[in-house]
Amino acid sequence: MFEGKEIGFASAGTRGSVALADAMVMPLRQTAIRSWVDWISEMDLVPDLGEDIGSIRWFRGLGTLTALSVFALALLPDFGPVYGAQPPIPTEAEFEEARAQMIMPIAYGSDSGKRMASTDAVVALAGSPERPRIELTATLGRGDSFSRVLQRAGVGGSEASDVTSMVSAVTSLSGIEPGTPIDIILGKRTSKNQARPIESVAFRARFDLNLAVNRVGNALQLSRKPIFVDTTPLRVRGTVGESLYRSARAAGAPASAIQDYLKVISGRTSLSSIRSGDEFDIIVDYKRAETGEVKVGGLLYAGVDRDGKSAIQMLKWTMGDNSQWFEASGVGESKGALSRPVNGAVTSGFGMRRHPILGYARMHSGLDFKASYGMPIYAVTDGTVAYVGRKGGYGNFVQINHGGGLASGYGHMSRFAVSSGTRVRRGQIIGYVGSTGLSTGPHLHYELYRGGRAVNPMSVKFTQRAQLAGSDLTRFKGRLANLKSVKAGAALAPLKPTGRVIEEPKREIDRLSQNSDGRPPRG
């Protein structure tokens, strides 16, 4: 008990000693702080530098400013780059492991996981196995050879030659259109040093014919698969509205056929002369295969009807190797500067000659054409009839002014087909051959005037006009009647079934794309 009291007294004494010491030291501390502040104030280290410039007090302030500036600059941070350690480049295995956890695998089919090494169960093959068959499609290019296409596809040279010979015996190889796909199936070969044998080759040789070459046993056999084709021409008729072109397009005529139609009609009459209410008549070559394909050909017939009558009827007709447009009368189309006035040879030229009737030399100011009595005489080009009647030794005479100072004259006619003041077009019949006036027999005397003076007609090249006659004219008129008997829109009627067995498609996509009747959809 007494020990505890002693301890308590000791603790209280210690606290008292510390308080006594602080009380004794505090005045000293306060005196030291006051002395330091007073000294700084007396030193006047930060005077106003705007006063007493050049004095000791001013230089003392300048020194303070300099010291503080140097201290501030010393504490200025460094704005240079901070260099760090470059991470190591990951190995291929590390990259694959990290890639499996990124979005990148989505672009690779969502593959993921680590790469696994092969085990002992994996045995390397001595050689790659041969595919039992190869199915491919080759395309015949423009100017390409059918045999070369087969060889590029992997067919051996001897078999390519055999297939080419079999196909050429059935159809012309040049008739196979560029872009035709050729389906080829090659079988298994016995050695890698040999070409694969042909199992089958199938393609469309013509619009109406499919060909297939198949291997039967050890030999190749050709099979023909005809395609029914409706060749009814496409006839489009309608009434001309504000525009002939737009009216024909609205009626369903192909754009290319309308362009050809306008060219043909403009060669016979001015397009501006075709009025609203006139009827256009267009017949186009048109073919439809029972497999659904359509092939639009060229223009066959061009006509214009006015007031219910056919004012213009032009039919495309082939003579020899040339095709040209003929009128319904069988007169061919004229091209060039001037057409021939008759279809006959020149028997007497331009210049001085001995007149066969008068018996003395005189100027022959034109050309004599050999022609039979009654043959039609045509206007050499468009113009206006200036004179029709009797004219001295010329007999029955017609003169036509063509404009630009050019005119033409026709003599010794038997009768006229025009009257004075009428407008004629090139190739129009203006009269008929005769032997009136000073003439020894039926022929045509033709003259050409420039500025009122006769010039040599041979200075202008004539275009030979074709005139159908005999059996050619009969066939021509039969063809014209056959085309005009086609009803408008008859080519668009549904095809009649032929009883043809449609082959089962080999591919699923082909089966899905067929119609319910087994035919491909028409696009």
Coordinates of N, CA and C in Angstrom, one line a residue, residues 267-486:
G267 N -35.6 5.3 -145.1 CA -35.1 5.2 -146.4 C -36.2 5.2 -147.5
R268 N -37.4 5.1 -147.0 CA -38.6 5.1 -148.0 C -39.3 6.4 -147.9
T269 N -39.4 7.0 -146.7 CA -40.1 8.3 -146.5 C -39.6 9.0 -145.3
S270 N -39.9 10.2 -145.2 CA -39.4 11.0 -144.1 C -40.2 10.6 -142.8
L271 N -39.5 10.4 -141.7 CA -40.2 10.1 -140.5 C -41.2 11.1 -140.0
S272 N -40.9 12.4 -140.4 CA -41.8 13.5 -140.0 C -43.1 13.4 -140.7
S273 N -43.2 12.6 -141.8 CA -44.5 12.5 -142.6 C -45.4 11.5 -141.9
I274 N -44.9 10.7 -141.0 CA -45.7 9.7 -140.3 C -46.5 10.5 -139.2
R275 N -47.8 10.5 -139.2 CA -48.6 11.3 -138.3 C -49.3 10.4 -137.3
S276 N -49.7 11.1 -136.2 CA -50.5 10.4 -135.2 C -51.8 9.8 -135.8
G277 N -52.0 8.5 -135.5 CA -53.1 7.8 -136.0 C -52.7 6.8 -137.1
D278 N -51.5 7.0 -137.7 CA -51.0 6.0 -138.6 C -50.7 4.7 -137.8
E279 N -50.6 3.6 -138.4 CA -50.3 2.3 -137.7 C -48.9 1.8 -138.2
F280 N -48.1 1.4 -137.2 CA -46.9 0.7 -137.5 C -47.0 -0.8 -137.4
D281 N -46.2 -1.5 -138.2 CA -46.3 -2.9 -138.3 C -44.8 -3.4 -138.2
I282 N -44.5 -4.2 -137.2 CA -43.1 -4.6 -137.0 C -43.1 -6.1 -136.8
I283 N -42.3 -6.9 -137.5 CA -42.2 -8.3 -137.4 C -40.8 -8.6 -137.2
V284 N -40.5 -9.4 -136.1 CA -39.1 -9.7 -135.6 C -38.9 -11.2 -135.6
D285 N -37.8 -11.7 -136.0 CA -37.4 -13.1 -135.8 C -37.4 -13.4 -134.3
Y286 N -38.1 -14.5 -133.9 CA -38.3 -14.8 -132.5 C -38.4 -16.3 -132.3
K287 N -37.6 -16.8 -131.4 CA -37.5 -18.2 -131.2 C -37.7 -18.5 -129.7
R288 N -38.5 -19.5 -129.3 CA -38.7 -19.9 -128.0 C -38.5 -21.4 -127.8
A289 N -37.6 -21.8 -126.9 CA -37.3 -23.2 -126.7 C -38.2 -23.7 -125.6
E290 N -38.5 -25.0 -125.6 CA -39.4 -25.6 -124.6 C -38.8 -25.6 -123.2
T291 N -37.5 -25.4 -123.2 CA -36.8 -25.3 -121.9 C -36.9 -23.9 -121.3
G292 N -37.5 -23.0 -122.0 CA -37.8 -21.7 -121.4 C -36.9 -20.5 -122.0
E293 N -35.9 -20.8 -122.7 CA -35.0 -19.8 -123.3 C -35.7 -19.1 -124.4
V294 N -35.4 -17.8 -124.6 CA -36.0 -17.0 -125.7 C -34.8 -16.3 -126.4
K295 N -34.9 -16.3 -127.7 CA -33.9 -15.8 -128.6 C -34.5 -14.8 -129.6
V296 N -34.2 -13.5 -129.4 CA -34.8 -12.5 -130.3 C -33.8 -12.2 -131.4
G297 N -34.3 -12.3 -132.6 CA -33.4 -12.1 -133.8 C -33.6 -10.7 -134.4
G298 N -33.3 -10.6 -135.7 CA -33.4 -9.3 -136.3 C -34.7 -8.9 -136.9
L299 N -34.9 -7.7 -137.4 CA -36.1 -7.3 -138.0 C -36.3 -8.0 -139.4
L300 N -37.6 -8.5 -139.6 CA -37.9 -9.2 -140.8 C -38.8 -8.3 -141.7
Y301 N -39.7 -7.6 -141.1 CA -40.7 -6.8 -141.9 C -40.9 -5.5 -141.2
A302 N -41.0 -4.4 -142.1 CA -41.3 -3.1 -141.6 C -42.4 -2.5 -142.4
G303 N -43.5 -2.1 -141.8 CA -44.6 -1.5 -142.6 C -45.2 -0.3 -141.9
V304 N -45.9 0.5 -142.6 CA -46.7 1.6 -142.1 C -48.0 1.6 -142.9
D305 N -49.1 1.6 -142.1 CA -50.4 1.6 -142.7 C -51.1 3.0 -142.5
R306 N -51.6 3.5 -143.5 CA -52.3 4.8 -143.5 C -53.7 4.7 -144.0
D307 N -54.7 5.1 -143.2 CA -56.1 5.1 -143.6 C -56.5 3.6 -144.0
G308 N -55.9 2.7 -143.3 CA -56.3 1.3 -143.6 C -55.6 0.7 -144.7
K309 N -54.7 1.4 -145.4 CA -54.0 0.9 -146.6 C -52.5 0.8 -146.2
S310 N -51.8 -0.2 -146.8 CA -50.3 -0.3 -146.5 C -49.6 0.7 -147.4
A311 N -49.1 1.7 -146.8 CA -48.3 2.7 -147.6 C -46.9 2.2 -147.8
I312 N -46.3 1.6 -146.8 CA -45.0 1.1 -146.9 C -44.9 -0.4 -146.5
Q313 N -44.4 -1.3 -147.3 CA -44.2 -2.7 -146.9 C -42.8 -3.1 -147.4
M314 N -41.9 -3.3 -146.4 CA -40.5 -3.6 -146.7 C -40.2 -5.0 -146.0
L315 N -39.7 -5.9 -146.8 CA -39.3 -7.3 -146.4 C -37.9 -7.5 -146.6
K316 N -37.2 -8.1 -145.6 CA -35.8 -8.4 -145.8 C -35.7 -9.7 -146.5
W317 N -34.9 -9.7 -147.6 CA -34.8 -10.9 -148.5 C -33.3 -11.1 -148.8
T318 N -33.0 -12.4 -148.9 CA -31.6 -12.8 -149.2 C -31.5 -13.2 -150.6
M319 N -30.5 -12.6 -151.3 CA -30.2 -13.0 -152.7 C -28.7 -13.4 -152.7
G320 N -28.5 -14.7 -152.9 CA -27.1 -15.1 -152.9 C -26.5 -15.0 -151.4
D321 N -25.4 -14.2 -151.3 CA -24.8 -14.0 -150.0 C -25.2 -12.7 -149.4
N322 N -26.0 -11.9 -150.1 CA -26.4 -10.6 -149.6 C -27.9 -10.5 -149.2
S323 N -28.1 -9.8 -148.1 CA -29.5 -9.6 -147.7 C -29.8 -8.1 -147.8
Q324 N -30.9 -7.8 -148.4 CA -31.3 -6.4 -148.5 C -32.8 -6.3 -148.4
W325 N -33.3 -5.1 -148.3 CA -34.7 -4.8 -148.1 C -35.4 -4.6 -149.5
F326 N -36.6 -5.3 -149.6 CA -37.3 -5.2 -150.9 C -38.7 -4.7 -150.6
E327 N -39.3 -3.9 -151.5 CA -40.6 -3.5 -151.4 C -41.5 -4.7 -151.7
A328 N -42.8 -4.5 -151.5 CA -43.8 -5.6 -151.7 C -43.9 -6.0 -153.2
S329 N -43.5 -5.0 -154.1 CA -43.5 -5.3 -155.5 C -42.3 -6.1 -156.0
G330 N -41.3 -6.3 -155.1 CA -40.1 -7.0 -155.4 C -39.0 -6.2 -155.9
V331 N -39.1 -4.9 -155.7 CA -38.0 -3.9 -156.0 C -37.1 -3.8 -154.8
G332 N -35.8 -3.9 -155.1 CA -34.8 -3.9 -154.0 C -34.5 -2.5 -153.5
E333 N -33.9 -2.4 -152.4 CA -33.6 -1.1 -151.7 C -32.5 -0.4 -152.5
S334 N -32.5 0.9 -152.6 CA -31.5 1.7 -153.3 C -30.7 2.4 -152.3
K335 N -29.4 2.4 -152.5 CA -28.5 3.1 -151.6 C -27.5 3.9 -152.5
G336 N -26.9 4.9 -152.0 CA -25.9 5.7 -152.7 C -26.5 7.0 -153.2
A337 N -25.8 7.8 -154.0 CA -26.2 9.1 -154.4 C -27.4 9.0 -155.4
L338 N -27.3 8.2 -156.4 CA -28.4 8.1 -157.4 C -28.5 6.6 -157.7
S339 N -29.8 6.2 -157.8 CA -30.1 4.8 -158.2 C -30.2 4.7 -159.7
R340 N -30.2 3.5 -160.3 CA -30.3 3.4 -161.7 C -31.8 3.6 -162.1
P341 N -32.0 4.3 -163.2 CA -33.4 4.5 -163.7 C -34.1 3.3 -164.1
V342 N -33.4 2.3 -164.7 CA -33.9 1.0 -165.2 C -32.9 -0.1 -164.9
N343 N -33.4 -1.3 -164.9 CA -32.4 -2.4 -164.7 C -32.0 -2.9 -166.1
G344 N -31.0 -2.2 -166.6 CA -30.5 -2.6 -167.9 C -29.1 -2.0 -168.1
A345 N -28.4 -2.6 -169.1 CA -27.0 -2.1 -169.4 C -27.0 -0.8 -170.3
V346 N -25.9 -0.1 -170.2 CA -25.8 1.1 -171.0 C -25.3 0.7 -172.4
T347 N -26.1 1.2 -173.4 CA -25.8 0.8 -174.8 C -25.1 2.0 -175.6
S348 N -25.3 3.2 -175.1 CA -24.7 4.4 -175.7 C -24.3 5.4 -174.7
G349 N -23.1 5.9 -174.7 CA -22.6 6.8 -173.7 C -22.8 8.3 -174.0
F350 N -22.2 9.1 -173.2 CA -22.3 10.5 -173.3 C -21.2 11.0 -174.2
G351 N -21.6 11.9 -175.2 CA -20.6 12.5 -176.0 C -21.0 12.5 -177.5
M352 N -20.1 12.9 -178.4 CA -20.4 13.0 -179.8 C -20.5 11.6 -180.4
R353 N -21.5 11.4 -181.3 CA -21.7 10.1 -181.9 C -22.5 10.4 -183.2
R354 N -22.5 9.4 -184.1 CA -23.3 9.4 -185.3 C -24.8 9.0 -185.0
H355 N -25.7 9.9 -185.2 CA -27.1 9.6 -184.8 C -27.6 8.5 -185.7
P356 N -28.2 7.4 -185.1 CA -28.6 6.2 -185.9 C -29.8 6.6 -186.9
I357 N -30.5 7.6 -186.7 CA -31.7 8.0 -187.6 C -31.3 9.1 -188.5
L358 N -30.7 10.2 -187.9 CA -30.4 11.4 -188.7 C -29.2 11.2 -189.6
G359 N -28.3 10.3 -189.2 CA -27.2 9.9 -190.0 C -26.0 10.8 -190.0
Y360 N -25.9 11.8 -189.1 CA -24.7 12.6 -188.9 C -24.3 12.7 -187.5
A361 N -23.1 13.2 -187.3 CA -22.6 13.2 -185.9 C -23.2 14.4 -185.2
R362 N -23.6 14.1 -184.0 CA -24.2 15.2 -183.1 C -23.9 14.8 -181.6
M363 N -24.1 15.7 -180.8 CA -23.9 15.5 -179.3 C -25.0 14.6 -178.7
H364 N -24.5 13.6 -178.1 CA -25.5 12.7 -177.3 C -25.4 13.1 -175.9
S365 N -26.3 13.8 -175.4 CA -26.2 14.5 -174.0 C -26.7 13.6 -172.9
G366 N -26.8 12.3 -173.1 CA -27.2 11.5 -172.0 C -26.7 10.0 -172.2
L367 N -27.4 9.1 -171.6 CA -27.1 7.7 -171.6 C -28.3 6.9 -172.2
D368 N -28.1 5.9 -173.0 CA -29.1 5.0 -173.5 C -29.0 3.7 -172.7
F369 N -30.1 3.3 -172.1 CA -30.2 2.1 -171.3 C -31.0 1.0 -172.1
K370 N -30.4 -0.2 -172.2 CA -31.2 -1.3 -172.8 C -32.3 -1.7 -171.9
A371 N -33.5 -1.8 -172.5 CA -34.7 -2.1 -171.7 C -35.8 -2.6 -172.6
S372 N -36.6 -3.5 -172.1 CA -37.7 -4.0 -172.8 C -38.9 -3.1 -172.8
Y373 N -39.8 -3.2 -173.7 CA -41.0 -2.4 -173.8 C -41.9 -2.6 -172.5
G374 N -42.2 -1.5 -171.9 CA -43.1 -1.6 -170.7 C -42.4 -1.8 -169.4
M375 N -41.1 -1.9 -169.4 CA -40.4 -2.0 -168.1 C -40.5 -0.7 -167.3
P376 N -40.6 -0.8 -166.0 CA -40.8 0.4 -165.2 C -39.5 1.3 -165.2
I377 N -39.7 2.6 -165.1 CA -38.6 3.6 -165.0 C -38.7 4.2 -163.6
Y378 N -37.6 4.3 -162.9 CA -37.6 4.8 -161.5 C -36.9 6.1 -161.4
A379 N -37.4 6.9 -160.5 CA -36.7 8.2 -160.2 C -35.4 7.9 -159.5
V380 N -34.3 8.6 -160.0 CA -33.0 8.2 -159.5 C -32.8 8.7 -158.0
T381 N -33.6 9.7 -157.6 CA -33.5 10.2 -156.2 C -34.8 11.1 -156.0
D382 N -34.9 11.5 -154.8 CA -36.1 12.3 -154.4 C -36.1 13.6 -155.2
G383 N -37.3 14.1 -155.5 CA -37.5 15.4 -156.2 C -38.9 15.7 -156.5
T384 N -39.1 16.8 -157.3 CA -40.4 17.2 -157.7 C -40.5 17.2 -159.3
V385 N -41.6 16.6 -159.8 CA -41.7 16.5 -161.2 C -41.9 17.9 -161.8
A386 N -41.0 18.3 -162.7 CA -41.1 19.7 -163.3 C -41.8 19.7 -164.7
Y387 N -41.7 18.6 -165.4 CA -42.3 18.5 -166.7 C -42.7 17.1 -167.0
V388 N -43.9 17.0 -167.6 CA -44.5 15.7 -168.1 C -45.2 16.0 -169.5
G389 N -44.7 15.3 -170.5 CA -45.3 15.6 -171.8 C -44.4 15.2 -173.0
R390 N -44.8 15.7 -174.1 CA -44.1 15.5 -175.4 C -43.0 16.5 -175.5
K391 N -41.7 16.0 -176.0 CA -40.6 17.0 -176.1 C -39.8 16.6 -177.3
G392 N -40.2 17.0 -178.5 CA -39.4 16.8 -179.7 C -39.0 15.3 -179.9
G393 N -37.6 15.2 -180.2 CA -37.1 13.9 -180.5 C -37.0 13.0 -179.3
Y394 N -37.2 13.6 -178.1 CA -37.2 12.7 -176.8 C -38.5 11.9 -176.7
G395 N -39.6 12.3 -177.5 CA -40.8 11.6 -177.3 C -41.5 12.0 -176.0
N396 N -42.1 11.0 -175.4 CA -42.7 11.3 -174.1 C -41.6 11.4 -173.1
F397 N -41.6 12.6 -172.4 CA -40.4 13.0 -171.6 C -40.9 13.4 -170.2
V398 N -40.1 13.1 -169.2 CA -40.3 13.5 -167.8 C -39.0 14.2 -167.3
Q399 N -39.2 15.3 -166.6 CA -38.0 16.0 -166.0 C -38.3 16.2 -164.5
I400 N -37.4 15.8 -163.7 CA -37.5 15.9 -162.2 C -36.4 16.8 -161.7
N401 N -36.8 17.8 -160.9 CA -35.9 18.7 -160.2 C -35.6 18.1 -158.8
H402 N -34.3 18.0 -158.5 CA -33.9 17.4 -157.2 C -33.3 18.4 -156.2
G403 N -33.3 19.6 -156.6 CA -32.8 20.6 -155.6 C -31.3 20.8 -155.8
G404 N -30.8 22.0 -155.4 CA -29.3 22.2 -155.5 C -28.9 22.3 -156.9
G405 N -29.7 22.7 -157.8 CA -29.3 22.8 -159.2 C -29.2 21.5 -160.0
L406 N -29.6 20.4 -159.4 CA -29.5 19.1 -160.0 C -30.9 18.7 -160.5
A407 N -31.0 18.1 -161.7 CA -32.2 17.6 -162.3 C -31.9 16.4 -163.2
S408 N -33.0 15.6 -163.5 CA -32.8 14.5 -164.4 C -33.9 14.4 -165.4
G409 N -33.6 13.8 -166.6 CA -34.6 13.7 -167.6 C -34.7 12.3 -168.1
Y410 N -35.9 11.9 -168.6 CA -36.2 10.5 -169.0 C -37.0 10.6 -170.3
G411 N -36.5 10.0 -171.4 CA -37.1 10.1 -172.7 C -37.6 8.8 -173.3
H412 N -38.3 8.9 -174.4 CA -38.8 7.8 -175.2 C -39.8 6.9 -174.4
M413 N -40.5 7.4 -173.4 CA -41.4 6.6 -172.6 C -42.6 6.2 -173.4
S414 N -43.2 5.1 -173.0 CA -44.5 4.7 -173.6 C -45.6 5.3 -172.9
R415 N -45.6 5.4 -171.6 CA -46.6 6.1 -170.8 C -46.1 6.6 -169.5
F416 N -46.8 7.5 -168.9 CA -46.4 8.2 -167.7 C -47.1 7.6 -166.5
A417 N -46.4 7.7 -165.3 CA -47.0 7.3 -164.0 C -47.1 8.4 -163.0
V418 N -46.6 9.6 -163.4 CA -46.7 10.8 -162.5 C -47.2 11.9 -163.3
S419 N -47.5 13.0 -162.6 CA -48.0 14.2 -163.2 C -47.1 15.4 -162.7
S420 N -47.2 16.5 -163.5 CA -46.3 17.6 -163.2 C -46.7 18.2 -161.8
G421 N -45.6 18.5 -161.0 CA -45.8 19.1 -159.7 C -45.9 18.1 -158.6
T422 N -45.9 16.9 -158.8 CA -46.0 15.9 -157.8 C -44.6 15.6 -157.2
R423 N -44.6 15.2 -155.9 CA -43.4 14.9 -155.2 C -43.1 13.4 -155.3
V424 N -41.9 13.0 -155.8 CA -41.6 11.6 -155.9 C -40.4 11.3 -155.0
R425 N -40.2 10.1 -154.6 CA -39.1 9.6 -153.8 C -38.2 8.7 -154.7
R426 N -37.0 8.5 -154.2 CA -36.1 7.7 -154.9 C -36.6 6.3 -155.1
G427 N -36.6 5.7 -156.3 CA -37.0 4.4 -156.6 C -38.5 4.3 -157.0
Q428 N -39.2 5.5 -156.9 CA -40.6 5.5 -157.3 C -40.8 5.3 -158.8
I429 N -41.8 4.6 -159.3 CA -42.0 4.4 -160.7 C -42.6 5.7 -161.3
I430 N -42.0 6.3 -162.3 CA -42.5 7.5 -162.9 C -43.0 7.3 -164.3
G431 N -42.7 6.1 -164.9 CA -43.2 5.8 -166.2 C -42.7 4.5 -166.7
Y432 N -42.9 4.2 -168.0 CA -42.6 2.9 -168.5 C -41.9 3.0 -169.8
V433 N -40.9 2.1 -170.1 CA -40.1 2.2 -171.3 C -40.9 2.1 -172.6
G434 N -40.5 2.9 -173.6 CA -41.2 2.8 -174.9 C -40.2 3.2 -176.0
S435 N -40.8 3.6 -177.1 CA -39.9 4.0 -178.3 C -40.5 5.2 -179.0
T436 N -41.0 6.2 -178.2 CA -41.5 7.4 -178.8 C -40.4 8.3 -179.2
G437 N -40.7 9.3 -180.1 CA -39.7 10.2 -180.6 C -38.8 9.6 -181.6
L438 N -37.5 10.2 -181.7 CA -36.5 9.6 -182.6 C -35.9 8.5 -181.9
S439 N -36.4 7.3 -182.2 CA -35.9 6.1 -181.5 C -36.0 4.9 -182.5
T440 N -35.0 4.1 -182.4 CA -34.9 2.9 -183.3 C -35.5 1.7 -182.6
G441 N -35.9 1.8 -181.3 CA -36.5 0.6 -180.6 C -36.7 1.0 -179.1
P442 N -37.3 0.1 -178.4 CA -37.5 0.4 -177.0 C -36.2 0.5 -176.2
H443 N -36.1 1.7 -175.5 CA -34.9 1.9 -174.7 C -35.3 3.2 -173.8
L444 N -34.4 3.5 -172.9 CA -34.5 4.7 -172.1 C -33.4 5.6 -172.4
H445 N -33.7 6.9 -172.7 CA -32.7 7.9 -172.8 C -32.7 8.7 -171.5
Y446 N -31.6 8.7 -170.8 CA -31.5 9.4 -169.5 C -30.5 10.5 -169.5
E447 N -30.9 11.6 -169.0 CA -30.0 12.8 -168.9 C -29.9 13.3 -167.5
L448 N -28.8 13.9 -167.2 CA -28.6 14.5 -165.9 C -28.1 16.0 -166.1
Y449 N -28.8 16.9 -165.4 CA -28.5 18.4 -165.5 C -27.9 18.9 -164.2
R450 N -26.9 19.8 -164.4 CA -26.4 20.5 -163.2 C -26.4 22.0 -163.6
G451 N -27.1 22.8 -162.9 CA -27.2 24.2 -163.3 C -27.9 24.5 -164.6
G452 N -28.7 23.6 -165.1 CA -29.4 23.7 -166.4 C -28.6 23.2 -167.5
R453 N -27.4 22.7 -167.3 CA -26.6 22.2 -168.4 C -26.4 20.7 -168.3
A454 N -26.5 20.0 -169.4 CA -26.4 18.5 -169.4 C -24.9 18.1 -169.0
V455 N -24.8 17.2 -168.1 CA -23.5 16.7 -167.7 C -23.5 15.1 -167.9
N456 N -22.3 14.6 -167.9 CA -22.2 13.1 -168.1 C -22.7 12.4 -166.9
P457 N -23.8 11.6 -167.1 CA -24.4 10.9 -165.9 C -23.4 9.9 -165.3
M458 N -22.4 9.5 -166.1 CA -21.4 8.5 -165.6 C -20.5 9.1 -164.5
S459 N -20.5 10.4 -164.4 CA -19.7 11.1 -163.4 C -20.3 10.8 -162.0
V460 N -21.5 10.3 -162.0 CA -22.2 10.0 -160.7 C -22.4 8.5 -160.7
K461 N -21.9 7.8 -159.7 CA -21.9 6.3 -159.6 C -23.3 5.9 -159.3
F462 N -23.9 5.0 -160.1 CA -25.2 4.5 -159.8 C -25.1 3.3 -158.9
T463 N -26.2 3.1 -158.2 CA -26.4 1.9 -157.3 C -27.3 1.0 -158.0
Q464 N -26.8 -0.3 -158.2 CA -27.6 -1.3 -158.9 C -28.8 -1.6 -158.1
R465 N -30.0 -1.6 -158.7 CA -31.2 -2.0 -158.0 C -31.5 -3.4 -158.4
A466 N -32.0 -4.2 -157.4 CA -32.3 -5.5 -157.6 C -33.8 -5.6 -157.9
Q467 N -34.2 -6.4 -158.9 CA -35.6 -6.6 -159.3 C -35.9 -8.1 -159.3
L468 N -36.7 -8.6 -158.4 CA -37.0 -10.0 -158.3 C -38.0 -10.3 -159.4
A469 N -37.8 -11.5 -160.0 CA -38.7 -11.9 -161.1 C -38.8 -13.5 -161.0
G470 N -39.8 -14.0 -161.7 CA -39.9 -15.4 -161.9 C -40.1 -16.1 -160.5
S471 N -39.4 -17.2 -160.4 CA -39.6 -18.0 -159.1 C -39.1 -17.3 -157.9
D472 N -38.1 -16.4 -158.0 CA -37.7 -15.6 -156.9 C -38.8 -14.7 -156.4
L473 N -39.5 -14.0 -157.3 CA -40.6 -13.2 -157.0 C -41.7 -13.9 -156.3
T474 N -42.0 -15.2 -156.8 CA -43.0 -16.0 -156.3 C -42.7 -16.4 -154.8
R475 N -41.5 -16.8 -154.6 CA -41.1 -17.1 -153.2 C -41.1 -15.9 -152.3
F476 N -40.7 -14.8 -152.9 CA -40.7 -13.5 -152.1 C -42.1 -13.2 -151.6
K477 N -43.1 -13.2 -152.6 CA -44.5 -12.8 -152.3 C -45.1 -13.9 -151.3
G478 N -44.7 -15.1 -151.4 CA -45.2 -16.1 -150.5 C -44.7 -15.9 -149.1
R479 N -43.4 -15.5 -149.0 CA -42.9 -15.2 -147.7 C -43.5 -14.0 -147.1
L480 N -43.8 -13.0 -147.9 CA -44.5 -11.8 -147.4 C -45.9 -12.1 -146.9
A481 N -46.6 -12.9 -147.7 CA -48.0 -13.3 -147.3 C -47.9 -14.1 -146.0
N482 N -46.9 -15.0 -145.9 CA -46.8 -15.8 -144.7 C -46.6 -15.0 -143.4
L483 N -45.7 -14.0 -143.5 CA -45.4 -13.1 -142.3 C -46.6 -12.3 -142.0
K484 N -47.3 -11.7 -143.0 CA -48.4 -10.9 -142.7 C -49.6 -11.6 -142.2
S485 N -49.6 -13.0 -142.3 CA -50.7 -13.8 -141.8 C -50.5 -14.0 -140.3
V486 N -49.4 -13.8 -139.7 CA -49.1 -14.0 -138.3 C -49.9 -12.9 -137.5

